[in-house]
PDB file of C-alpha atoms in Angstrom:
ATOM      1  CA  MET A  26     -11.610  19.142  24.504  1.00 68.00           C
ATOM      2  CA  ARG A  27     -14.832  19.433  22.556  1.00 73.00           C
ATOM      3  CA  LYS A  28     -16.985  16.483  21.710  1.00 76.00           C
ATOM      4  CA  ARG A  29     -16.791  15.583  18.044  1.00 79.00           C
ATOM      5  CA  THR A  30     -20.014  15.689  16.118  1.00 78.00           C
ATOM      6  CA  LYS A  31     -21.282  12.762  14.056  1.00 81.00           C
ATOM      7  CA  ARG A  32     -22.898  15.090  11.559  1.00 83.00           C
ATOM      8  CA  LYS A  33     -21.541  14.692   8.048  1.00 83.00           C
ATOM      9  CA  VAL A  34     -21.320  17.646   5.736  1.00 83.00           C
ATOM     10  CA  VAL A  35     -23.433  17.028   2.662  1.00 83.00           C
ATOM     11  CA  PRO A  36     -22.665  19.100  -0.437  1.00 78.00           C
ATOM     12  CA  VAL A  37     -25.546  21.204  -1.690  1.00 78.00           C
ATOM     13  CA  ARG A  38     -26.102  21.157  -5.411  1.00 71.00           C
ATOM     14  CA  ILE A  39     -27.219  24.531  -6.611  1.00 78.00           C
ATOM     15  CA  ASP A  40     -28.509  23.342  -9.965  1.00 78.00           C
ATOM     16  CA  THR A  41     -29.632  19.737  -9.727  1.00 76.00           C
ATOM     17  CA  MET A  42     -30.902  19.544 -13.309  1.00 80.00           C
ATOM     18  CA  ALA A  43     -27.521  20.568 -14.705  1.00 79.00           C
ATOM     19  CA  PHE A  44     -25.909  17.879 -12.531  1.00 73.00           C
ATOM     20  CA  VAL A  45     -28.314  15.209 -13.824  1.00 78.00           C
ATOM     21  CA  LYS A  46     -27.889  16.316 -17.440  1.00 79.00           C
ATOM     22  CA  ALA A  47     -24.103  16.205 -17.077  1.00 76.00           C
ATOM     23  CA  GLY A  48     -24.356  12.572 -15.976  1.00 79.00           C
ATOM     24  CA  LEU A  49     -26.336  11.632 -19.087  1.00 81.00           C
ATOM     25  CA  VAL A  50     -23.827  13.006 -21.600  1.00 81.00           C
ATOM     26  CA  LYS A  51     -21.864  10.375 -23.531  1.00 85.00           C
ATOM     27  CA  VAL A  52     -18.171  10.206 -22.671  1.00 81.00           C
ATOM     28  CA  ALA A  53     -17.158  10.406 -26.337  1.00 78.00           C
ATOM     29  CA  ASP A  54     -19.099  13.673 -26.699  1.00 79.00           C
ATOM     30  CA  LEU A  55     -16.932  15.388 -24.104  1.00 81.00           C
ATOM     31  CA  PRO A  56     -14.244  17.358 -25.926  1.00 78.00           C
ATOM     32  CA  LYS A  57     -11.251  16.461 -23.752  1.00 81.00           C
ATOM     33  CA  THR A  58     -12.061  13.420 -21.655  1.00 79.00           C
ATOM     34  CA  GLY A  59     -13.130  10.896 -24.287  1.00 76.00           C
ATOM     35  CA  THR A  60     -10.283  11.736 -26.630  1.00 80.00           C
ATOM     36  CA  PHE A  61      -7.740  11.721 -23.795  1.00 83.00           C
ATOM     37  CA  LEU A  62      -8.818   8.255 -22.609  1.00 81.00           C
ATOM     38  CA  GLN A  63      -8.531   6.809 -26.098  1.00 82.00           C
ATOM     39  CA  LEU A  64      -5.161   8.431 -26.780  1.00 86.00           C
ATOM     40  CA  MET A  65      -3.779   7.334 -23.412  1.00 87.00           C
ATOM     41  CA  THR A  66      -4.640   3.693 -24.059  1.00 87.00           C
ATOM     42  CA  TYR A  67      -3.200   3.595 -27.564  1.00 89.00           C
ATOM     43  CA  GLU A  68      -0.068   5.459 -26.458  1.00 91.00           C
ATOM     44  CA  SER A  69       0.498   2.872 -23.722  1.00 89.00           C
ATOM     45  CA  LEU A  70       0.081   0.021 -26.189  1.00 90.00           C
ATOM     46  CA  ASP A  71       2.476   1.684 -28.667  1.00 90.00           C
ATOM     47  CA  GLU A  72       5.133   2.090 -25.987  1.00 89.00           C
ATOM     48  CA  VAL A  73       4.832  -1.588 -25.041  1.00 88.00           C
ATOM     49  CA  VAL A  74       5.053  -2.642 -28.692  1.00 88.00           C
ATOM     50  CA  LYS A  75       8.070  -0.377 -29.321  1.00 88.00           C
ATOM     51  CA  GLY A  76       9.852  -2.008 -26.407  1.00 84.00           C
ATOM     52  CA  ASN A  77      10.387   0.885 -24.007  1.00 83.00           C
ATOM     53  CA  PRO A  78       7.393   0.937 -21.685  1.00 85.00           C
ATOM     54  CA  SER A  79       7.382   2.256 -18.152  1.00 83.00           C
ATOM     55  CA  ASN A  80       5.381   0.766 -15.317  1.00 84.00           C
ATOM     56  CA  ASP A  81       2.809   3.526 -15.881  1.00 88.00           C
ATOM     57  CA  HIS A  82       2.134   2.290 -19.420  1.00 89.00           C
ATOM     58  CA  VAL A  83       1.588  -1.253 -18.179  1.00 88.00           C
ATOM     59  CA  ASP A  84      -0.633   0.044 -15.363  1.00 89.00           C
ATOM     60  CA  ASP A  85      -2.677   1.981 -17.927  1.00 90.00           C
ATOM     61  CA  LEU A  86      -3.275  -1.188 -19.943  1.00 91.00           C
ATOM     62  CA  ILE A  87      -4.271  -3.101 -16.807  1.00 91.00           C
ATOM     63  CA  THR A  88      -6.675  -0.343 -15.765  1.00 91.00           C
ATOM     64  CA  VAL A  89      -8.237  -0.178 -19.220  1.00 92.00           C
ATOM     65  CA  ALA A  90      -8.758  -3.946 -19.239  1.00 93.00           C
ATOM     66  CA  ASN A  91     -10.444  -3.781 -15.830  1.00 93.00           C
ATOM     67  CA  MET A  92     -12.640  -0.855 -16.865  1.00 91.00           C
ATOM     68  CA  CYS A  93     -13.588  -2.648 -20.085  1.00 93.00           C
ATOM     69  CA  GLU A  94     -14.567  -5.717 -18.073  1.00 93.00           C
ATOM     70  CA  HIS A  95     -16.649  -3.669 -15.639  1.00 93.00           C
ATOM     71  CA  LEU A  96     -18.486  -1.837 -18.428  1.00 92.00           C
ATOM     72  CA  ALA A  97     -19.283  -5.165 -20.088  1.00 93.00           C
ATOM     73  CA  TYR A  98     -20.249  -7.023 -16.917  1.00 92.00           C
ATOM     74  CA  LYS A  99     -22.072  -4.393 -14.896  1.00 92.00           C
ATOM     75  CA  HIS A 100     -23.485  -2.026 -17.527  1.00 92.00           C
ATOM     76  CA  LYS A 101     -23.945  -4.612 -20.319  1.00 92.00           C
ATOM     77  CA  ILE A 102     -22.016  -2.512 -22.851  1.00 91.00           C
ATOM     78  CA  GLY A 103     -20.280  -5.078 -25.061  1.00 88.00           C
ATOM     79  CA  ASP A 104     -21.070  -7.999 -22.761  1.00 88.00           C
ATOM     80  CA  GLU A 105     -21.040 -10.426 -25.688  1.00 93.00           C
ATOM     81  CA  TYR A 106     -17.249  -9.945 -25.823  1.00 93.00           C
ATOM     82  CA  MET A 107     -16.504 -11.086 -22.261  1.00 93.00           C
ATOM     83  CA  GLU A 108     -14.410 -14.023 -23.515  1.00 94.00           C
ATOM     84  CA  LEU A 109     -12.218 -11.645 -25.522  1.00 94.00           C
ATOM     85  CA  ILE A 110     -11.862  -9.305 -22.544  1.00 93.00           C
ATOM     86  CA  ASN A 111     -10.858 -12.150 -20.227  1.00 93.00           C
ATOM     87  CA  GLN A 112      -8.330 -13.452 -22.759  1.00 94.00           C
ATOM     88  CA  ALA A 113      -6.835  -9.968 -23.162  1.00 94.00           C
ATOM     89  CA  GLN A 114      -6.608  -9.635 -19.369  1.00 93.00           C
ATOM     90  CA  ASP A 115      -4.753 -12.955 -19.207  1.00 93.00           C
ATOM     91  CA  ASP A 116      -2.360 -11.786 -21.948  1.00 92.00           C
ATOM     92  CA  ILE A 117      -1.686  -8.501 -20.139  1.00 92.00           C
ATOM     93  CA  TYR A 118      -1.122 -10.451 -16.913  1.00 91.00           C
ATOM     94  CA  GLU A 119       1.418 -12.728 -18.613  1.00 90.00           C
ATOM     95  CA  MET A 120       3.213  -9.737 -20.157  1.00 89.00           C
ATOM     96  CA  ALA A 121       3.322  -7.880 -16.833  1.00 89.00           C
ATOM     97  CA  THR A 122       4.550 -10.973 -14.961  1.00 89.00           C
ATOM     98  CA  LYS A 123       7.433 -11.317 -17.416  1.00 86.00           C
ATOM     99  CA  GLY A 124       8.276  -7.640 -17.092  1.00 85.00           C
ATOM    100  CA  VAL A 125       8.244  -7.636 -13.308  1.00 84.00           C
ATOM    101  CA  SER A 126      10.507 -10.697 -13.176  1.00 84.00           C
ATOM    102  CA  GLY A 127      13.246  -8.778 -14.992  1.00 82.00           C
ATOM    103  CA  LYS A 128      12.573  -9.657 -18.612  1.00 84.00           C
ATOM    104  CA  ALA A 129      11.188  -7.232 -21.178  1.00 82.00           C
ATOM    105  CA  PHE A 130       7.516  -6.290 -21.285  1.00 83.00           C
ATOM    106  CA  ARG A 131       6.588  -8.206 -24.457  1.00 84.00           C
ATOM    107  CA  PHE A 132       3.358  -9.609 -25.806  1.00 86.00           C
ATOM    108  CA  THR A 133       3.042 -12.785 -27.807  1.00 83.00           C
ATOM    109  CA  GLY A 134       1.577 -12.396 -31.291  1.00 87.00           C
ATOM    110  CA  ALA A 135      -1.856 -13.686 -30.340  1.00 90.00           C
ATOM    111  CA  GLY A 136      -1.750 -11.713 -27.098  1.00 90.00           C
ATOM    112  CA  LEU A 137      -1.087  -8.472 -28.947  1.00 91.00           C
ATOM    113  CA  GLU A 138      -4.033  -9.107 -31.277  1.00 93.00           C
ATOM    114  CA  ASN A 139      -6.311  -9.813 -28.295  1.00 93.00           C
ATOM    115  CA  VAL A 140      -5.254  -6.606 -26.544  1.00 92.00           C
ATOM    116  CA  ARG A 141      -5.740  -4.559 -29.730  1.00 92.00           C
ATOM    117  CA  ALA A 142      -9.235  -5.997 -30.161  1.00 94.00           C
ATOM    118  CA  MET A 143      -9.997  -5.234 -26.509  1.00 93.00           C
ATOM    119  CA  LEU A 144      -8.835  -1.625 -26.978  1.00 92.00           C
ATOM    120  CA  GLU A 145     -11.109  -1.264 -30.010  1.00 93.00           C
ATOM    121  CA  LEU A 146     -13.973  -2.586 -27.890  1.00 93.00           C
ATOM    122  CA  TYR A 147     -13.053  -0.104 -25.148  1.00 92.00           C
ATOM    123  CA  SER A 148     -13.175   2.760 -27.667  1.00 89.00           C
ATOM    124  CA  GLU A 149     -16.663   1.672 -28.699  1.00 91.00           C
ATOM    125  CA  GLN A 150     -17.691   1.361 -25.048  1.00 91.00           C
ATOM    126  CA  LEU A 151     -16.557   4.943 -24.469  1.00 88.00           C
ATOM    127  CA  LYS A 152     -18.831   6.057 -27.305  1.00 89.00           C
ATOM    128  CA  MET A 153     -21.825   4.294 -25.758  1.00 90.00           C
ATOM    129  CA  ALA A 154     -21.245   4.901 -22.025  1.00 89.00           C
ATOM    130  CA  ASN A 155     -22.448   8.034 -20.300  1.00 89.00           C
ATOM    131  CA  VAL A 156     -20.557   9.984 -17.665  1.00 87.00           C
ATOM    132  CA  LYS A 157     -22.415   8.418 -14.732  1.00 89.00           C
ATOM    133  CA  GLN A 158     -21.543   4.898 -15.890  1.00 90.00           C
ATOM    134  CA  MET A 159     -17.885   5.855 -16.317  1.00 89.00           C
ATOM    135  CA  GLU A 160     -17.769   7.378 -12.836  1.00 89.00           C
ATOM    136  CA  GLU A 161     -19.229   4.164 -11.384  1.00 91.00           C
ATOM    137  CA  THR A 162     -16.701   2.130 -13.365  1.00 91.00           C
ATOM    138  CA  ILE A 163     -13.749   4.196 -12.171  1.00 90.00           C
ATOM    139  CA  ASP A 164     -14.949   4.003  -8.565  1.00 92.00           C
ATOM    140  CA  SER A 165     -15.437   0.246  -8.794  1.00 91.00           C
ATOM    141  CA  VAL A 166     -11.991  -0.367 -10.291  1.00 91.00           C
ATOM    142  CA  GLN A 167     -10.379   1.848  -7.645  1.00 91.00           C
ATOM    143  CA  GLN A 168     -12.168  -0.102  -4.916  1.00 91.00           C
ATOM    144  CA  VAL A 169     -10.836  -3.365  -6.348  1.00 89.00           C
ATOM    145  CA  TYR A 170      -7.318  -1.924  -6.215  1.00 87.00           C
ATOM    146  CA  GLN A 171      -7.802  -0.473  -2.747  1.00 88.00           C
ATOM    147  CA  HIS A 172      -9.151  -3.694  -1.220  1.00 88.00           C
ATOM    148  CA  LYS A 173      -6.624  -5.843  -3.116  1.00 84.00           C
ATOM    149  CA  ARG A 174      -9.242  -8.107  -4.684  1.00 85.00           C
ATOM    150  CA  GLY A 175      -7.500  -8.429  -8.058  1.00 80.00           C
ATOM    151  CA  ARG A 176      -4.767 -10.769  -9.258  1.00 81.00           C
ATOM    152  CA  VAL A 177      -1.397  -9.726  -7.898  1.00 77.00           C
ATOM    153  CA  ILE A 178       1.465  -9.611 -10.372  1.00 78.00           C
ATOM    154  CA  LYS A 179       4.392 -11.412  -8.789  1.00 71.00           C
ATOM    155  CA  PRO A 180       7.859 -11.932 -10.254  1.00 67.00           C
TER     156      PRO A 180
END
């Protein structure tokens, strides 16, 4: 048996300037990505409001709330709205807890308004954030999920 090497393969970037420029582009300026993220969030909210959401729709709302919080906290994009973001996260948590326990996924009236305001803030954050910041945000949120550092929704 051969001895394993400790050498890690490092990708070589052929055009480093194109890579750097791609990281500085605003997410909203990308033709597919920015529009898809906004449509996905509003579709998930509409399905919850209509009364026939799947777990994926609820997971989308939770992910958007976490990404919105990370953009506000870490990158200071909309950080003056942290109280609104935290309230919307609490409302989504309450709705998800009810849904997991066997009841319907339903928001309260004030909770729905908080989540709608948070989604509007998220749309504005997408217009201001560049691709590099969004990649960091996605990686950070995935690490929180992977290491189980978030609130667990229990029935």
